[in-house]
């Protein structure tokens, strides 16, 4: 132990360091008490106070992407620093800095609530327009179990057609079983002959919503809203030039 303490060692970052006997003894006690996991340092926690630097970092994150929610900013802060102010504190600060803009829209119509009584009684399907990747539009097809609100199947694709719809639905059927019914809108992909035949062969009742009548679609619309506010807001549109530049950068790193 004395020889280890007297020597010079290379740390994981390539720096030459010396480790005192007291530190070695402390590590040994931790290892004996809790194994390897006890040696992993805990994430550094900022002082339990809301200082100006943390609030300014939060404001910078909000200015960088105004569509970020307070919850999203708080999660980014916790990931980056190990701590974040409460969401109510962030919300008050954003209002104070006039970062919570947005004109109120027309109040949506209110429809009666509906929920299936058990899992696999009804799946609700829909498609969401996603970001552009390499100058190409993307679409997210998803199916939600109406009772459990579980996303049973989902898939991004470059076209809003039956091929991409099938790529989301087939794995859902394989892993979750066959539902009694599927409820979709009147989009061309959901009216395609492939879906009609598949449901007929499986004995699934296929129901299309009436145009302009969104009853029963609130759950998947809320799920899509979560996808937008918690995931897609961090995904920027890209062009083919962006992808080519990223590919060149990756090759430089791999080849270095």
GROMACS .gro file of C-alpha atoms in nm:
model
  256
    1UNK     CA    1   0.000   0.000   0.000
    2UNK     CA    2   0.289   0.234   0.083
    3UNK     CA    3   0.441   0.166  -0.262
    4UNK     CA    4   0.112   0.257  -0.433
    5UNK     CA    5   0.083   0.577  -0.231
    6UNK     CA    6   0.443   0.672  -0.308
    7UNK     CA    7   0.411   0.622  -0.684
    8UNK     CA    8   0.268   0.833  -0.967
    9UNK     CA    9  -0.031   0.702  -1.163
   10UNK     CA   10  -0.216   0.790  -1.484
   11UNK     CA   11  -0.583   0.877  -1.426
   12UNK     CA   12  -0.865   0.803  -1.680
   13UNK     CA   13  -0.807   1.145  -1.839
   14UNK     CA   14  -0.435   1.088  -1.899
   15UNK     CA   15  -0.314   1.307  -1.613
   16UNK     CA   16  -0.033   1.204  -1.379
   17UNK     CA   17  -0.163   1.193  -1.022
   18UNK     CA   18  -0.056   1.078  -0.676
   19UNK     CA   19  -0.298   0.913  -0.436
   20UNK     CA   20  -0.252   0.952  -0.063
   21UNK     CA   21  -0.255   0.662   0.181
   22UNK     CA   22  -0.563   0.812   0.349
   23UNK     CA   23  -0.752   0.811   0.017
   24UNK     CA   24  -0.654   0.450  -0.051
   25UNK     CA   25  -0.769   0.344   0.296
   26UNK     CA   26  -1.102   0.525   0.242
   27UNK     CA   27  -1.154   0.350  -0.094
   28UNK     CA   28  -1.080   0.012   0.065
   29UNK     CA   29  -1.337   0.073   0.340
   30UNK     CA   30  -1.597   0.173   0.082
   31UNK     CA   31  -1.526  -0.132  -0.134
   32UNK     CA   32  -1.554  -0.370   0.161
   33UNK     CA   33  -1.879  -0.208   0.270
   34UNK     CA   34  -2.056  -0.179  -0.064
   35UNK     CA   35  -1.849  -0.336  -0.342
   36UNK     CA   36  -1.754  -0.162  -0.664
   37UNK     CA   37  -2.070   0.051  -0.674
   38UNK     CA   38  -1.967   0.218  -0.349
   39UNK     CA   39  -1.658   0.353  -0.526
   40UNK     CA   40  -1.860   0.537  -0.790
   41UNK     CA   41  -1.878   0.905  -0.688
   42UNK     CA   42  -2.226   1.044  -0.635
   43UNK     CA   43  -2.338   1.313  -0.884
   44UNK     CA   44  -2.227   1.650  -0.769
   45UNK     CA   45  -2.517   1.838  -0.614
   46UNK     CA   46  -2.537   2.211  -0.627
   47UNK     CA   47  -2.608   2.400  -0.310
   48UNK     CA   48  -2.975   2.386  -0.217
   49UNK     CA   49  -3.047   2.738  -0.327
   50UNK     CA   50  -3.158   2.907  -0.644
   51UNK     CA   51  -2.868   3.129  -0.742
   52UNK     CA   52  -2.850   3.367  -1.033
   53UNK     CA   53  -2.626   3.139  -1.242
   54UNK     CA   54  -2.871   2.848  -1.233
   55UNK     CA   55  -3.166   3.070  -1.319
   56UNK     CA   56  -2.975   3.230  -1.604
   57UNK     CA   57  -2.884   2.886  -1.738
   58UNK     CA   58  -3.252   2.793  -1.723
   59UNK     CA   59  -3.344   3.113  -1.906
   60UNK     CA   60  -3.080   3.042  -2.171
   61UNK     CA   61  -3.227   2.696  -2.229
   62UNK     CA   62  -3.574   2.850  -2.266
   63UNK     CA   63  -3.449   3.121  -2.505
   64UNK     CA   64  -3.258   2.861  -2.708
   65UNK     CA   65  -3.582   2.673  -2.771
   66UNK     CA   66  -3.895   2.868  -2.664
   67UNK     CA   67  -4.114   2.558  -2.705
   68UNK     CA   68  -3.936   2.382  -2.418
   69UNK     CA   69  -4.168   2.330  -2.124
   70UNK     CA   70  -4.073   2.410  -1.765
   71UNK     CA   71  -4.053   2.036  -1.693
   72UNK     CA   72  -3.819   1.988  -1.990
   73UNK     CA   73  -3.587   2.267  -1.874
   74UNK     CA   74  -3.582   2.119  -1.522
   75UNK     CA   75  -3.487   1.776  -1.658
   76UNK     CA   76  -3.203   1.923  -1.865
   77UNK     CA   77  -3.072   2.109  -1.560
   78UNK     CA   78  -3.082   1.795  -1.346
   79UNK     CA   79  -2.898   1.597  -1.613
   80UNK     CA   80  -2.632   1.863  -1.662
   81UNK     CA   81  -2.575   1.974  -1.302
   82UNK     CA   82  -2.732   1.713  -1.076
   83UNK     CA   83  -2.992   1.957  -0.943
   84UNK     CA   84  -3.266   2.192  -1.060
   85UNK     CA   85  -3.496   2.448  -0.896
   86UNK     CA   86  -3.858   2.346  -0.851
   87UNK     CA   87  -4.082   2.381  -1.155
   88UNK     CA   88  -4.287   2.648  -0.976
   89UNK     CA   89  -3.969   2.851  -0.917
   90UNK     CA   90  -3.869   2.819  -1.282
   91UNK     CA   91  -4.220   2.913  -1.396
   92UNK     CA   92  -4.220   3.229  -1.183
   93UNK     CA   93  -3.878   3.325  -1.315
   94UNK     CA   94  -3.979   3.266  -1.678
   95UNK     CA   95  -4.286   3.485  -1.630
   96UNK     CA   96  -4.070   3.752  -1.469
   97UNK     CA   97  -3.831   3.740  -1.768
   98UNK     CA   98  -4.130   3.737  -2.010
   99UNK     CA   99  -4.026   3.402  -2.154
  100UNK     CA  100  -4.370   3.240  -2.136
  101UNK     CA  101  -4.519   3.396  -2.449
  102UNK     CA  102  -4.782   3.251  -2.672
  103UNK     CA  103  -5.115   3.384  -2.780
  104UNK     CA  104  -5.414   3.196  -2.644
  105UNK     CA  105  -5.599   3.007  -2.912
  106UNK     CA  106  -5.962   2.933  -2.953
  107UNK     CA  107  -6.093   2.703  -2.682
  108UNK     CA  108  -6.138   2.350  -2.818
  109UNK     CA  109  -6.477   2.192  -2.828
  110UNK     CA  110  -6.557   1.966  -2.534
  111UNK     CA  111  -6.667   1.610  -2.604
  112UNK     CA  112  -6.780   1.333  -2.373
  113UNK     CA  113  -6.516   1.103  -2.224
  114UNK     CA  114  -6.479   0.744  -2.339
  115UNK     CA  115  -6.252   0.465  -2.217
  116UNK     CA  116  -6.236   0.096  -2.303
  117UNK     CA  117  -6.311  -0.128  -2.005
  118UNK     CA  118  -6.011  -0.361  -2.047
  119UNK     CA  119  -5.679  -0.390  -2.235
  120UNK     CA  120  -5.694  -0.488  -2.603
  121UNK     CA  121  -6.060  -0.394  -2.624
  122UNK     CA  122  -5.972  -0.098  -2.846
  123UNK     CA  123  -5.654   0.042  -3.002
  124UNK     CA  124  -5.651   0.398  -3.133
  125UNK     CA  125  -5.422   0.473  -3.428
  126UNK     CA  126  -5.301   0.801  -3.572
  127UNK     CA  127  -5.008   0.966  -3.750
  128UNK     CA  128  -4.798   1.266  -3.646
  129UNK     CA  129  -4.600   1.488  -3.881
  130UNK     CA  130  -4.241   1.491  -3.756
  131UNK     CA  131  -3.925   1.691  -3.834
  132UNK     CA  132  -3.751   1.701  -4.170
  133UNK     CA  133  -3.450   1.469  -4.191
  134UNK     CA  134  -3.218   1.522  -4.485
  135UNK     CA  135  -3.475   1.748  -4.655
  136UNK     CA  136  -3.735   1.470  -4.625
  137UNK     CA  137  -4.056   1.490  -4.426
  138UNK     CA  138  -4.099   1.230  -4.150
  139UNK     CA  139  -4.413   1.077  -4.003
  140UNK     CA  140  -4.476   0.890  -3.678
  141UNK     CA  141  -4.742   0.618  -3.687
  142UNK     CA  142  -4.860   0.503  -3.345
  143UNK     CA  143  -5.124   0.282  -3.186
  144UNK     CA  144  -5.238   0.335  -2.825
  145UNK     CA  145  -5.433   0.092  -2.610
  146UNK     CA  146  -5.738   0.293  -2.506
  147UNK     CA  147  -5.771   0.135  -2.161
  148UNK     CA  148  -5.409   0.123  -2.040
  149UNK     CA  149  -5.280   0.415  -2.254
  150UNK     CA  150  -4.984   0.197  -2.348
  151UNK     CA  151  -4.820   0.278  -2.682
  152UNK     CA  152  -4.842  -0.074  -2.825
  153UNK     CA  153  -4.681   0.010  -3.159
  154UNK     CA  154  -4.504   0.304  -3.320
  155UNK     CA  155  -4.265   0.371  -3.607
  156UNK     CA  156  -4.114   0.672  -3.782
  157UNK     CA  157  -4.102   0.672  -4.161
  158UNK     CA  158  -4.049   0.895  -4.462
  159UNK     CA  159  -4.401   0.854  -4.602
  160UNK     CA  160  -4.756   0.858  -4.469
  161UNK     CA  161  -4.864   0.534  -4.631
  162UNK     CA  162  -4.977   0.180  -4.552
  163UNK     CA  163  -4.621   0.043  -4.563
  164UNK     CA  164  -4.515   0.261  -4.270
  165UNK     CA  165  -4.847   0.202  -4.094
  166UNK     CA  166  -4.786  -0.173  -4.118
  167UNK     CA  167  -4.435  -0.127  -3.977
  168UNK     CA  168  -4.595   0.014  -3.661
  169UNK     CA  169  -4.892  -0.224  -3.640
  170UNK     CA  170  -4.727  -0.562  -3.711
  171UNK     CA  171  -4.487  -0.555  -3.410
  172UNK     CA  172  -4.776  -0.443  -3.188
  173UNK     CA  173  -4.985  -0.743  -3.294
  174UNK     CA  174  -4.690  -0.978  -3.245
  175UNK     CA  175  -4.605  -0.854  -2.895
  176UNK     CA  176  -4.943  -0.747  -2.755
  177UNK     CA  177  -5.192  -0.975  -2.924
  178UNK     CA  178  -5.495  -0.896  -3.139
  179UNK     CA  179  -5.732  -0.621  -3.020
  180UNK     CA  180  -6.108  -0.647  -3.050
  181UNK     CA  181  -6.121  -0.317  -3.238
  182UNK     CA  182  -5.905  -0.048  -3.398
  183UNK     CA  183  -6.021   0.313  -3.416
  184UNK     CA  184  -5.857   0.543  -3.673
  185UNK     CA  185  -5.931   0.856  -3.875
  186UNK     CA  186  -5.999   0.884  -4.247
  187UNK     CA  187  -5.642   0.942  -4.361
  188UNK     CA  188  -5.546   0.761  -4.680
  189UNK     CA  189  -5.315   0.517  -4.501
  190UNK     CA  190  -5.591   0.414  -4.259
  191UNK     CA  191  -5.836   0.360  -4.546
  192UNK     CA  192  -5.589   0.149  -4.744
  193UNK     CA  193  -5.698  -0.194  -4.863
  194UNK     CA  194  -5.409  -0.358  -4.671
  195UNK     CA  195  -5.547  -0.247  -4.334
  196UNK     CA  196  -5.902  -0.345  -4.431
  197UNK     CA  197  -5.788  -0.697  -4.532
  198UNK     CA  198  -5.564  -0.741  -4.227
  199UNK     CA  199  -5.842  -0.649  -3.985
  200UNK     CA  200  -6.091  -0.871  -4.167
  201UNK     CA  201  -5.858  -1.174  -4.153
  202UNK     CA  202  -5.782  -1.120  -3.783
  203UNK     CA  203  -6.143  -1.055  -3.689
  204UNK     CA  204  -6.067  -0.701  -3.574
  205UNK     CA  205  -6.347  -0.445  -3.588
  206UNK     CA  206  -6.208  -0.146  -3.785
  207UNK     CA  207  -6.383   0.184  -3.709
  208UNK     CA  208  -6.315   0.517  -3.883
  209UNK     CA  209  -6.404   0.840  -3.704
  210UNK     CA  210  -6.645   1.077  -3.875
  211UNK     CA  211  -6.475   1.376  -4.043
  212UNK     CA  212  -6.446   1.667  -3.799
  213UNK     CA  213  -6.559   1.458  -3.501
  214UNK     CA  214  -6.258   1.375  -3.279
  215UNK     CA  215  -6.443   1.189  -3.002
  216UNK     CA  216  -6.232   0.912  -2.848
  217UNK     CA  217  -5.903   1.043  -2.989
  218UNK     CA  218  -5.797   1.259  -2.695
  219UNK     CA  219  -5.556   1.004  -2.543
  220UNK     CA  220  -5.342   0.958  -2.852
  221UNK     CA  221  -5.349   1.332  -2.922
  222UNK     CA  222  -5.215   1.391  -2.570
  223UNK     CA  223  -4.951   1.123  -2.630
  224UNK     CA  224  -4.845   1.295  -2.952
  225UNK     CA  225  -4.834   1.625  -2.763
  226UNK     CA  226  -4.595   1.467  -2.511
  227UNK     CA  227  -4.380   1.338  -2.798
  228UNK     CA  228  -4.361   1.691  -2.936
  229UNK     CA  229  -4.293   1.871  -2.607
  230UNK     CA  230  -4.056   1.618  -2.452
  231UNK     CA  231  -3.872   1.477  -2.754
  232UNK     CA  232  -3.925   1.646  -3.089
  233UNK     CA  233  -3.852   1.995  -2.955
  234UNK     CA  234  -3.491   1.877  -2.916
  235UNK     CA  235  -3.477   1.745  -3.275
  236UNK     CA  236  -3.394   2.011  -3.533
  237UNK     CA  237  -3.483   1.984  -3.900
  238UNK     CA  238  -3.184   1.873  -4.107
  239UNK     CA  239  -3.089   1.904  -4.472
  240UNK     CA  240  -2.896   1.662  -4.690
  241UNK     CA  241  -2.595   1.891  -4.646
  242UNK     CA  242  -2.628   1.858  -4.266
  243UNK     CA  243  -2.628   1.479  -4.291
  244UNK     CA  244  -2.327   1.481  -4.523
  245UNK     CA  245  -2.136   1.708  -4.284
  246UNK     CA  246  -2.224   1.483  -3.989
  247UNK     CA  247  -2.108   1.178  -4.184
  248UNK     CA  248  -1.776   1.344  -4.269
  249UNK     CA  249  -1.728   1.441  -3.905
  250UNK     CA  250  -1.796   1.084  -3.792
  251UNK     CA  251  -1.544   0.944  -4.039
  252UNK     CA  252  -1.282   1.191  -3.916
  253UNK     CA  253  -1.339   1.082  -3.556
  254UNK     CA  254  -1.335   0.710  -3.641
  255UNK     CA  255  -1.028   0.747  -3.860
  256UNK     CA  256  -0.836   0.955  -3.607
   0.00000   0.00000   0.00000
